Short mmCIF file of C-alpha atoms in Angstrom, two decimals:
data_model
loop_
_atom_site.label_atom_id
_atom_site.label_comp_id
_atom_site.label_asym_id
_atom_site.label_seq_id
_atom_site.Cartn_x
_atom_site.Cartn_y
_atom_site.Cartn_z
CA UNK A 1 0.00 0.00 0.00
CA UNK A 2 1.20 3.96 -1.30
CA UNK A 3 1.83 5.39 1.84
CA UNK A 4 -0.42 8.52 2.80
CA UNK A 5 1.29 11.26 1.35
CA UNK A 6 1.40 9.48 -2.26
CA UNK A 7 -1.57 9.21 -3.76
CA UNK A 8 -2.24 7.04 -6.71
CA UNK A 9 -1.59 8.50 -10.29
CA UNK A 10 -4.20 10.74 -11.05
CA UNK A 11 -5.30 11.50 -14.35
CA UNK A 12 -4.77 14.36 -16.00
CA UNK A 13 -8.56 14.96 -17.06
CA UNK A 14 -9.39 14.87 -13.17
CA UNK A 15 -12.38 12.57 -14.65
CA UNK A 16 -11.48 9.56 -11.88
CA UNK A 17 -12.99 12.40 -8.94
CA UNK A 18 -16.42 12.56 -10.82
CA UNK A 19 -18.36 9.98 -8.96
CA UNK A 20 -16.66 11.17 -5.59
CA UNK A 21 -19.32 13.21 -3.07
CA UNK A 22 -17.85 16.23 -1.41
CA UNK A 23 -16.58 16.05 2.38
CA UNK A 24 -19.10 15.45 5.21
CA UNK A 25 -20.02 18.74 7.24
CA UNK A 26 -18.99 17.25 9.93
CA UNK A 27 -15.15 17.60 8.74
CA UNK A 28 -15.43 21.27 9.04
CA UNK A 29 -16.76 21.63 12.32
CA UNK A 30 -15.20 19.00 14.16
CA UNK A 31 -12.39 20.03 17.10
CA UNK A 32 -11.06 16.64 17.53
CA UNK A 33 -10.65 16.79 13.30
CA UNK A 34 -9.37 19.98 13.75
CA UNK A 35 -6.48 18.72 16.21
CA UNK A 36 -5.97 15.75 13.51
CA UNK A 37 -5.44 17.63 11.01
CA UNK A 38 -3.04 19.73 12.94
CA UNK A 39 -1.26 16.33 14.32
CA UNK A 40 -1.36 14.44 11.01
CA UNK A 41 -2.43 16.80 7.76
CA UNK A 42 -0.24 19.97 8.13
CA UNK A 43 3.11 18.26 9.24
CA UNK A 44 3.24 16.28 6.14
CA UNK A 45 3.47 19.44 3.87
CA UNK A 46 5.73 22.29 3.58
CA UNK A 47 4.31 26.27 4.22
CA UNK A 48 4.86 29.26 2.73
CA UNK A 49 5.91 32.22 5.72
CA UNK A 50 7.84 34.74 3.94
CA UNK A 51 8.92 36.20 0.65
CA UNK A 52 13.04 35.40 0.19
CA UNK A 53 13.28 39.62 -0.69
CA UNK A 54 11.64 40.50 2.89
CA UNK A 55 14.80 38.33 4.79
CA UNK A 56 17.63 40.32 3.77
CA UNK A 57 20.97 38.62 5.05
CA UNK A 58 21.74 39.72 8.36
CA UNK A 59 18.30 39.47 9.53
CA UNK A 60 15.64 37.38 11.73
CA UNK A 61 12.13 37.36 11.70
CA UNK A 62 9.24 36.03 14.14
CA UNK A 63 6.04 34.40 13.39
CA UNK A 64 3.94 31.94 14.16
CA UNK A 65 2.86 29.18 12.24
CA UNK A 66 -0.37 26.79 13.32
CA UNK A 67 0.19 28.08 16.96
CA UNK A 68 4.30 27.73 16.41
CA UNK A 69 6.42 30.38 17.29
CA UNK A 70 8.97 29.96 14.02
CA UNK A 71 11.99 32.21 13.93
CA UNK A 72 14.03 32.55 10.75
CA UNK A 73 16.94 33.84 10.32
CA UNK A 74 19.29 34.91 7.22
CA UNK A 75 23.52 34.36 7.95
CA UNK A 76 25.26 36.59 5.67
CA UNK A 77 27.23 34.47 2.84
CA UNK A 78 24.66 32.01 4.11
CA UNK A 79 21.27 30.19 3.49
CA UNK A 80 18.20 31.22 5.44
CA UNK A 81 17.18 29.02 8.40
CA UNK A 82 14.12 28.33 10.16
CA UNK A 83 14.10 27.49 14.25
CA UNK A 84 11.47 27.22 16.65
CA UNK A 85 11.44 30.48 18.78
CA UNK A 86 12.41 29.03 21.98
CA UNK A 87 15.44 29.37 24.08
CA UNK A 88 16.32 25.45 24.98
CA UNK A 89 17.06 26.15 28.50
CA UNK A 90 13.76 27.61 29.23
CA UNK A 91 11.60 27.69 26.42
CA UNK A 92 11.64 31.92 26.13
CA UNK A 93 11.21 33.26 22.57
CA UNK A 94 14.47 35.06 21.28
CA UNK A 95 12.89 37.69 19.83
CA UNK A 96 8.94 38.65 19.82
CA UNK A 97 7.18 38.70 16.50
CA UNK A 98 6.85 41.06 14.54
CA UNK A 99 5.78 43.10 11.23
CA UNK A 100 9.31 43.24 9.12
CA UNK A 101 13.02 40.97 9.65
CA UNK A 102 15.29 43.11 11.85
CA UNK A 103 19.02 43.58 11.76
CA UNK A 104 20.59 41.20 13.87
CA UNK A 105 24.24 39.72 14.79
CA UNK A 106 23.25 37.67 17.66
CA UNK A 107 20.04 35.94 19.40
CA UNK A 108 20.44 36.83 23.12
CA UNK A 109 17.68 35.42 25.09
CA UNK A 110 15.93 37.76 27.09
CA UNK A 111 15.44 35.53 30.51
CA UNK A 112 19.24 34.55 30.92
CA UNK A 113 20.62 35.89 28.06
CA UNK A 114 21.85 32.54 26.43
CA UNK A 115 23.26 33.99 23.01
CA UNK A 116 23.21 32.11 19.77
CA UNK A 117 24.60 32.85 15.99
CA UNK A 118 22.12 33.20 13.10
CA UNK A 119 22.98 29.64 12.39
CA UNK A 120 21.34 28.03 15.83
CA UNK A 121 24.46 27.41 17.10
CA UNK A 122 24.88 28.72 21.23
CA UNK A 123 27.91 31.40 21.76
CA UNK A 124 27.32 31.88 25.26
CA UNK A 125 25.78 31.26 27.93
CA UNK A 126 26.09 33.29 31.46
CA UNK A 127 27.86 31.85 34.07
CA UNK A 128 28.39 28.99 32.14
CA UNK A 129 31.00 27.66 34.15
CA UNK A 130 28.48 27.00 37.38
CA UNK A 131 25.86 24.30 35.65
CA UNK A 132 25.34 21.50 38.23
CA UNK A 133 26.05 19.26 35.29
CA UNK A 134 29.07 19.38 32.90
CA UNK A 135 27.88 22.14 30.41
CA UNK A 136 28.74 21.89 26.68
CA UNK A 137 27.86 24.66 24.26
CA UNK A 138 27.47 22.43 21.14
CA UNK A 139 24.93 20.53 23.21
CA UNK A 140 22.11 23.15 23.43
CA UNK A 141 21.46 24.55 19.96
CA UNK A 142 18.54 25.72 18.47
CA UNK A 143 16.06 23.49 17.39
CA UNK A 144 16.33 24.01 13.55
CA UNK A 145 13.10 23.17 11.16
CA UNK A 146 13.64 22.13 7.55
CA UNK A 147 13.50 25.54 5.10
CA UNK A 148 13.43 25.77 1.28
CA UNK A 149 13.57 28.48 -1.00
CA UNK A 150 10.64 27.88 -3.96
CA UNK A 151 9.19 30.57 -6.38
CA UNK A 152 11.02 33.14 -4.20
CA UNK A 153 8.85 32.30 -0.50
CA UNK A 154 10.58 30.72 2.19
CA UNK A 155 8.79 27.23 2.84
CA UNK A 156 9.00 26.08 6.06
CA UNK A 157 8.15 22.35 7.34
CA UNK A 158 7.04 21.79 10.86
CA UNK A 159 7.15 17.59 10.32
CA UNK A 160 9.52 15.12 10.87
CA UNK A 161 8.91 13.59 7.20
CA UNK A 162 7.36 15.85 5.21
CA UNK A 163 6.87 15.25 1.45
CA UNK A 164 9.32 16.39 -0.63
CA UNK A 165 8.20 19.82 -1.85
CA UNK A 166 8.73 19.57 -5.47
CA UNK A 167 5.93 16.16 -5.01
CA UNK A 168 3.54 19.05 -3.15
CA UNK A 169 4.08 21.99 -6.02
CA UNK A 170 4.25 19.00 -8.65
CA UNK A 171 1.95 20.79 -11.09
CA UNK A 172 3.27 24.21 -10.19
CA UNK A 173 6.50 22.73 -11.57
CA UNK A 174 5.89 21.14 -14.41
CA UNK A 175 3.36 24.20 -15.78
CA UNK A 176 5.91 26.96 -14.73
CA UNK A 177 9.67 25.63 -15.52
CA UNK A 178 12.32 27.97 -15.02
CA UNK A 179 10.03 30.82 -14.95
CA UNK A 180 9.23 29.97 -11.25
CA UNK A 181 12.39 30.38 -10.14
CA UNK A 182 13.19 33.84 -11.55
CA UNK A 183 14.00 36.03 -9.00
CA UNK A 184 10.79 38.25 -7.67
CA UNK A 185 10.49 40.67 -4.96
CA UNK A 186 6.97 41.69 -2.44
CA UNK A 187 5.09 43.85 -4.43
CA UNK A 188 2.22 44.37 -1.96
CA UNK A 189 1.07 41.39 0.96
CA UNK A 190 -2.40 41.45 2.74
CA UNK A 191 -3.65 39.34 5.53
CA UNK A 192 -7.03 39.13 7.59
CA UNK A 193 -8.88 36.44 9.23
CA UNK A 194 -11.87 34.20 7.78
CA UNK A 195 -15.06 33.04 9.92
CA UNK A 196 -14.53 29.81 8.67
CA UNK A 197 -13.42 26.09 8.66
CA UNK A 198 -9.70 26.89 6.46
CA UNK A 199 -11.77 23.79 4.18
CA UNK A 200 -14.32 26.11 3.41
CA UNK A 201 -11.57 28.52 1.87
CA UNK A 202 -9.90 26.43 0.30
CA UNK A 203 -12.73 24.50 -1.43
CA UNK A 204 -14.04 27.78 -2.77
CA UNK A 205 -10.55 28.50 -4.20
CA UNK A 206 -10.16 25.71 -5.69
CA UNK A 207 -14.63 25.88 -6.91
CA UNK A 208 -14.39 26.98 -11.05
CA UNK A 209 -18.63 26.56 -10.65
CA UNK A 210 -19.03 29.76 -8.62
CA UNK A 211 -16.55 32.47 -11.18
CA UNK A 212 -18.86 33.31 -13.26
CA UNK A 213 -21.82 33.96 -11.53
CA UNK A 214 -20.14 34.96 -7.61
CA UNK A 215 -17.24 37.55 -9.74
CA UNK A 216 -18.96 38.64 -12.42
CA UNK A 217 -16.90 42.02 -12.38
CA UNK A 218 -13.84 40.92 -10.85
CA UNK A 219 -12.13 37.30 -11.23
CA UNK A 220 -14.48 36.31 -14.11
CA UNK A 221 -13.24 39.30 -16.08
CA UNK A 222 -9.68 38.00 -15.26
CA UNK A 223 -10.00 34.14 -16.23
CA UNK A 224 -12.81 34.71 -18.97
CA UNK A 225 -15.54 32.55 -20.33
CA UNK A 226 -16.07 29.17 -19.08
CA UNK A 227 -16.07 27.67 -22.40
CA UNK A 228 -12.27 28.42 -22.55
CA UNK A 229 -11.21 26.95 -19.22
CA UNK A 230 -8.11 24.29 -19.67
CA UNK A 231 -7.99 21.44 -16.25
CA UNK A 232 -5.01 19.55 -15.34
CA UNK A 233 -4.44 17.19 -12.46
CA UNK A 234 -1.25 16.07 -10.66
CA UNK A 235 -0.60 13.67 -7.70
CA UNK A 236 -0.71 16.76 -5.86
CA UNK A 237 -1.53 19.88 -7.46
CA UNK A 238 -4.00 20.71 -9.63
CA UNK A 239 -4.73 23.66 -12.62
CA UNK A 240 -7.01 26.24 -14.13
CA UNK A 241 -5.68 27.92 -17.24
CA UNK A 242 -7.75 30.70 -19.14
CA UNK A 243 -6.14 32.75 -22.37
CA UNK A 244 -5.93 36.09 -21.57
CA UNK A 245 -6.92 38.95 -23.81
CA UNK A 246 -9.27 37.12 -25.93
CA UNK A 247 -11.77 40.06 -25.95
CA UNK A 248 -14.71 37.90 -26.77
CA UNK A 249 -12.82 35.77 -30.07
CA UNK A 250 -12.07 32.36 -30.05
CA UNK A 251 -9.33 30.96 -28.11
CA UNK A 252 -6.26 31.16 -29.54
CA UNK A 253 -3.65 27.91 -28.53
CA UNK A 254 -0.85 30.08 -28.46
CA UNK A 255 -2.47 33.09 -25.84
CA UNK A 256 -1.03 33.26 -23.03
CA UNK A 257 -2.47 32.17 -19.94
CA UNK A 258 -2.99 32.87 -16.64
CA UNK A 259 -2.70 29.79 -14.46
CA UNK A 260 -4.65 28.97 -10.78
CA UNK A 261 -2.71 26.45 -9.03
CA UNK A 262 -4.36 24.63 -6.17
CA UNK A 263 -2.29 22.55 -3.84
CA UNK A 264 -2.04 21.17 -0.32
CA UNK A 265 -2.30 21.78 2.59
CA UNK A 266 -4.40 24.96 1.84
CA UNK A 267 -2.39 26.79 -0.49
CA UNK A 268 -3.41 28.77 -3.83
CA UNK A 269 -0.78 30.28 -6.62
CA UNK A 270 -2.11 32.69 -9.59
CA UNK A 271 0.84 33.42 -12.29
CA UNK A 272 0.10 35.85 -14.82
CA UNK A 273 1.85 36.28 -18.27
CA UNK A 274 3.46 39.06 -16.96
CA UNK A 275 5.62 37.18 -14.70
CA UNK A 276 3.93 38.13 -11.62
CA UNK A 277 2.75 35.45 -9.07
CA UNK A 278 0.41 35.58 -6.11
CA UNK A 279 0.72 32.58 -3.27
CA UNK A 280 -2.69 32.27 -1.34
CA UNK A 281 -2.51 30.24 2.00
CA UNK A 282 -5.33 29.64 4.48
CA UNK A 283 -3.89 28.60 7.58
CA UNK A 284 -6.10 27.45 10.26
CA UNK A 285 -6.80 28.91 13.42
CA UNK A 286 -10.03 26.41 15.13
CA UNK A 287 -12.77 24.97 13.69
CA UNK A 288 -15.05 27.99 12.31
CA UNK A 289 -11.75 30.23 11.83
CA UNK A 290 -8.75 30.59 9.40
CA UNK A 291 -6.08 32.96 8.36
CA UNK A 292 -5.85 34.81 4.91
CA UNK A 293 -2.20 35.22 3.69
CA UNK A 294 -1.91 36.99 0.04
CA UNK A 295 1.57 37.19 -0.91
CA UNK A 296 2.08 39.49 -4.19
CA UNK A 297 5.48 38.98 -5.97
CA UNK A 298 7.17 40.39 -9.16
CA UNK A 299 9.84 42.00 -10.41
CA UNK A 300 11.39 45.20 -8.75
CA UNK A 301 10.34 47.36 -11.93
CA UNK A 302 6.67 46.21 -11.08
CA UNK A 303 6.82 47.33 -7.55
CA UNK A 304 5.12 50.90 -8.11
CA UNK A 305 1.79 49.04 -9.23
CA UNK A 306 1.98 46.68 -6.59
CA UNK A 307 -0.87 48.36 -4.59
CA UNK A 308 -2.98 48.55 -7.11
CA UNK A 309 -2.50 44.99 -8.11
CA UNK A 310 -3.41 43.64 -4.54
CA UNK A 311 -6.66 45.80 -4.23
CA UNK A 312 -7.24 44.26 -7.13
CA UNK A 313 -7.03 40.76 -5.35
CA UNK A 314 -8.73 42.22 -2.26
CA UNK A 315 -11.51 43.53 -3.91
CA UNK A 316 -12.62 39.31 -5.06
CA UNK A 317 -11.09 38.15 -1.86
CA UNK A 318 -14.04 40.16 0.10
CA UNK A 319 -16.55 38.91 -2.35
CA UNK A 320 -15.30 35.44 -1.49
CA UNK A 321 -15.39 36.32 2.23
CA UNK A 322 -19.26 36.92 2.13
CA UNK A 323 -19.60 33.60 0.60
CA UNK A 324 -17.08 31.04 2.78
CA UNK A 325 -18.26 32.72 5.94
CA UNK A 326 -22.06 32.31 4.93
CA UNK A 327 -20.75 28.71 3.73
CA UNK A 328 -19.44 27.73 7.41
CA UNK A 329 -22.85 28.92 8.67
CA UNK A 330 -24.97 26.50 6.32
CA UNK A 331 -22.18 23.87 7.23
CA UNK A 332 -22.41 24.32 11.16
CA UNK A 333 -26.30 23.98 11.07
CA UNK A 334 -26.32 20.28 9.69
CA UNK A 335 -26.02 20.34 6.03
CA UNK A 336 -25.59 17.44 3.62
CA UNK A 337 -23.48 18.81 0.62
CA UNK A 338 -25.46 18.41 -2.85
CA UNK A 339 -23.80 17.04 -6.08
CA UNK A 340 -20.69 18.09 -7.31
CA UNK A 341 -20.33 19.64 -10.98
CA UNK A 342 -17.65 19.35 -13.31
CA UNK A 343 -15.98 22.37 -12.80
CA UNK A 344 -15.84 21.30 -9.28
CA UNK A 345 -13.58 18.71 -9.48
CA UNK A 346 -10.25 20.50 -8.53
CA UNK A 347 -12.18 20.45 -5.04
CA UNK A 348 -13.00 16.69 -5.07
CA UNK A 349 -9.24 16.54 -5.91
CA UNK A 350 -7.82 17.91 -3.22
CA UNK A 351 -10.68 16.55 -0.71
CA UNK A 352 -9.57 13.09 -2.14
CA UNK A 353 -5.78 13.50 -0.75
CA UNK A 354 -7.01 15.23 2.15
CA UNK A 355 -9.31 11.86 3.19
CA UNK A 356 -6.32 9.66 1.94
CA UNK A 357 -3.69 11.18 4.46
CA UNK A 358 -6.05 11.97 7.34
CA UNK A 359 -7.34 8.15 7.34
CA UNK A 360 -11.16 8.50 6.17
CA UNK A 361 -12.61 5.87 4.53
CA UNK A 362 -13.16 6.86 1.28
CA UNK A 363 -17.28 7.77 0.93
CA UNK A 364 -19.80 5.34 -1.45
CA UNK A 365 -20.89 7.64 -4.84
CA UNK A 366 -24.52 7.77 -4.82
CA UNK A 367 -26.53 8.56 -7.54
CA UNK A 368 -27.26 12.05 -6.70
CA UNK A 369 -23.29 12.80 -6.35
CA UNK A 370 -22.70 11.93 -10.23
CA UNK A 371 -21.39 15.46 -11.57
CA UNK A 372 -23.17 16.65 -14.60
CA UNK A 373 -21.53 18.09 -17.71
CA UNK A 374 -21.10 21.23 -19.08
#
């Protein structure tokens, strides 16, 4: 048997999802899911926590991830690191969190002023010399989580064994080639939190049924008529194309295209012709709650329309709040999810892994769960 994290092959079409119902309610309300999926779902994938261009070397930032206090830091000559932001001799955070990465030589823990290099490694320690127990620097160093540099975001991994992250951004990958590893700066970040289960977000993301009708005047204008909407399915990620520019003509097969990645745990990437990309992630928080995290990149000549650009996301983003947070409502008061449609199937992709590494038996199609066509 595959073991959780590797799914069988999935075909490209997504067709093999059509006869598969959506997610039972109860998934999104649940807290003892909720710690599951923290325990079992989110360690086996890597997360997005920072743009490379806002960790300038010689810097450290604080954050939390999932209720983590994550530090990371950037040596100079060196690659940036990820730690948990603890102190081993007492578990005090080195530095608080905060906004922006700030200058920094040296870690010195606030309680007893331990000091450690950007690399984890302990300097000093005061009055090291009077430990009841033999005391050896290279003993105590800082607890150092596995970080990646991808499309220009610092990926962090909070697991022991988490899947290799060019298996989680498969699709990403093979769609985007060298061009996802061109070097982009932050043009513009927002963040804000969702009344809702972080499934609920991410199945609407991922939902190519609601465009049209939910965004007539934002995303819709962006991606375009239904009729020319390209799918693709990996083992992992998953893919809306739509030409851009067509101005109301037929397609043409050699437009250029803006692509909507979907991927796990939660996570979202647009890329645009232009060379701009936008990583959505939807961390959760409990049960009925999530975070937003928009993360605009580019290149530094784009960075004066950078604003713009990300009220431009906002502006579907709220329309999308409305609907998730009315979503988590219907969900919370008993629903049974009706049939899924074909241009929902990127969702029945990713609920499929989701059941496959959290251990649910997969659910029986019924009749009224066949999709129907467009």
């Amino acid at each position: 048997m595959a073991p959780p994290s590797e799914p069988a092959a999935v075909d490209a079409s997504g067709d093999q999802f059509g006869q598969r119902p959506f997610l039972e309610a109860e998934l999104y309300r649940s807290a003892p899911v909720a710690e599951r999926e923290r325990q079992v779902y989110a360690p086996r994938f890597w997360h997005p926590v920072a743009p490379l261009s806002s960790l300038p070397e010689g810097t450290a930032l604080a954050l939390e991830l999932l209720d983590r206090p994550l530090l990371l830091t950037h040596s100079p000559g060196g690659p940036p690191r990820a730690f948990l932001n603890r102190c081993p001799h007492r578990g005090v955070a080195l530095l608080p969190p905060a906004q922006a990465a700030q200058p920094c030589r040296r870690l010195i823990c606030p309680y007893h002023g331990w000091t450690y290099d950007l690399g984890g490694s302990l300097r000093a320690a005061a009055r090291e010399a009077e430990f009841v127990d033999p005391f050896a620097r290279e003993d105590w160093p800082l607890i150092q989580l596995a970080c990646a540099v991808r499309g220009s975001m610092l990926w962090v991994a909070i697991g022991q064994d988490p899947l290799p992250l060019e298996h989680q951004l498969d699709l990403v990958e093979q769609e985007l080639g060298p061009a996802l590893e061109r070097p982009r700066v932050l043009l513009a970040s927002l963040e804000s939190e969702l009344a809702c289960n972080w499934k609920v977000a991410h199945d609407n993301t991922l939902d190519d049924y609601h465009v049209a009708i939910a965004h007539p005047n934002t995303l819709h204008r962006q991606q375009g008529p239904v009729r020319h909407y390209r799918h693709r399915f990996a083992d992992h990620a998953n893919l809306l194309a739509t030409p851009v520019a067509l101005q109301g003509s037929a397609a043409d097969a050699e437009a250029p295209e803006f692509l909507t990645f979907g991927a796990p745990p939660w996570i979202h990437l647009l890329a645009w012709p232009d060379g701009r990309l936008a990583l959505i992630s939807f961390p959760p928080r409990d049960p009925g709650h999530c975070l937003l995290h928009v993360w605009l990149l580019g290149d530094p000549a784009q960075k004066a329309r950078g604003e713009a650009w990300i009220e431009e996301l906002r502006a579907f983003l709220e329309e999308d709040r409305a609907l998730v947070e009315s979503a988590q409502r219907g969900y919370a008061s008993g629903l049974t999810p009706g049939p899924a449609h074909r241009l929902e199937r990127r969702i029945l992709h990713q609920q499929a892994l989701y059941a496959r590494i959290m251990g649910l038996e997969p659910p029986t199609p019924t009749p009224s769960s066949s999709p129907a066509r467009v």
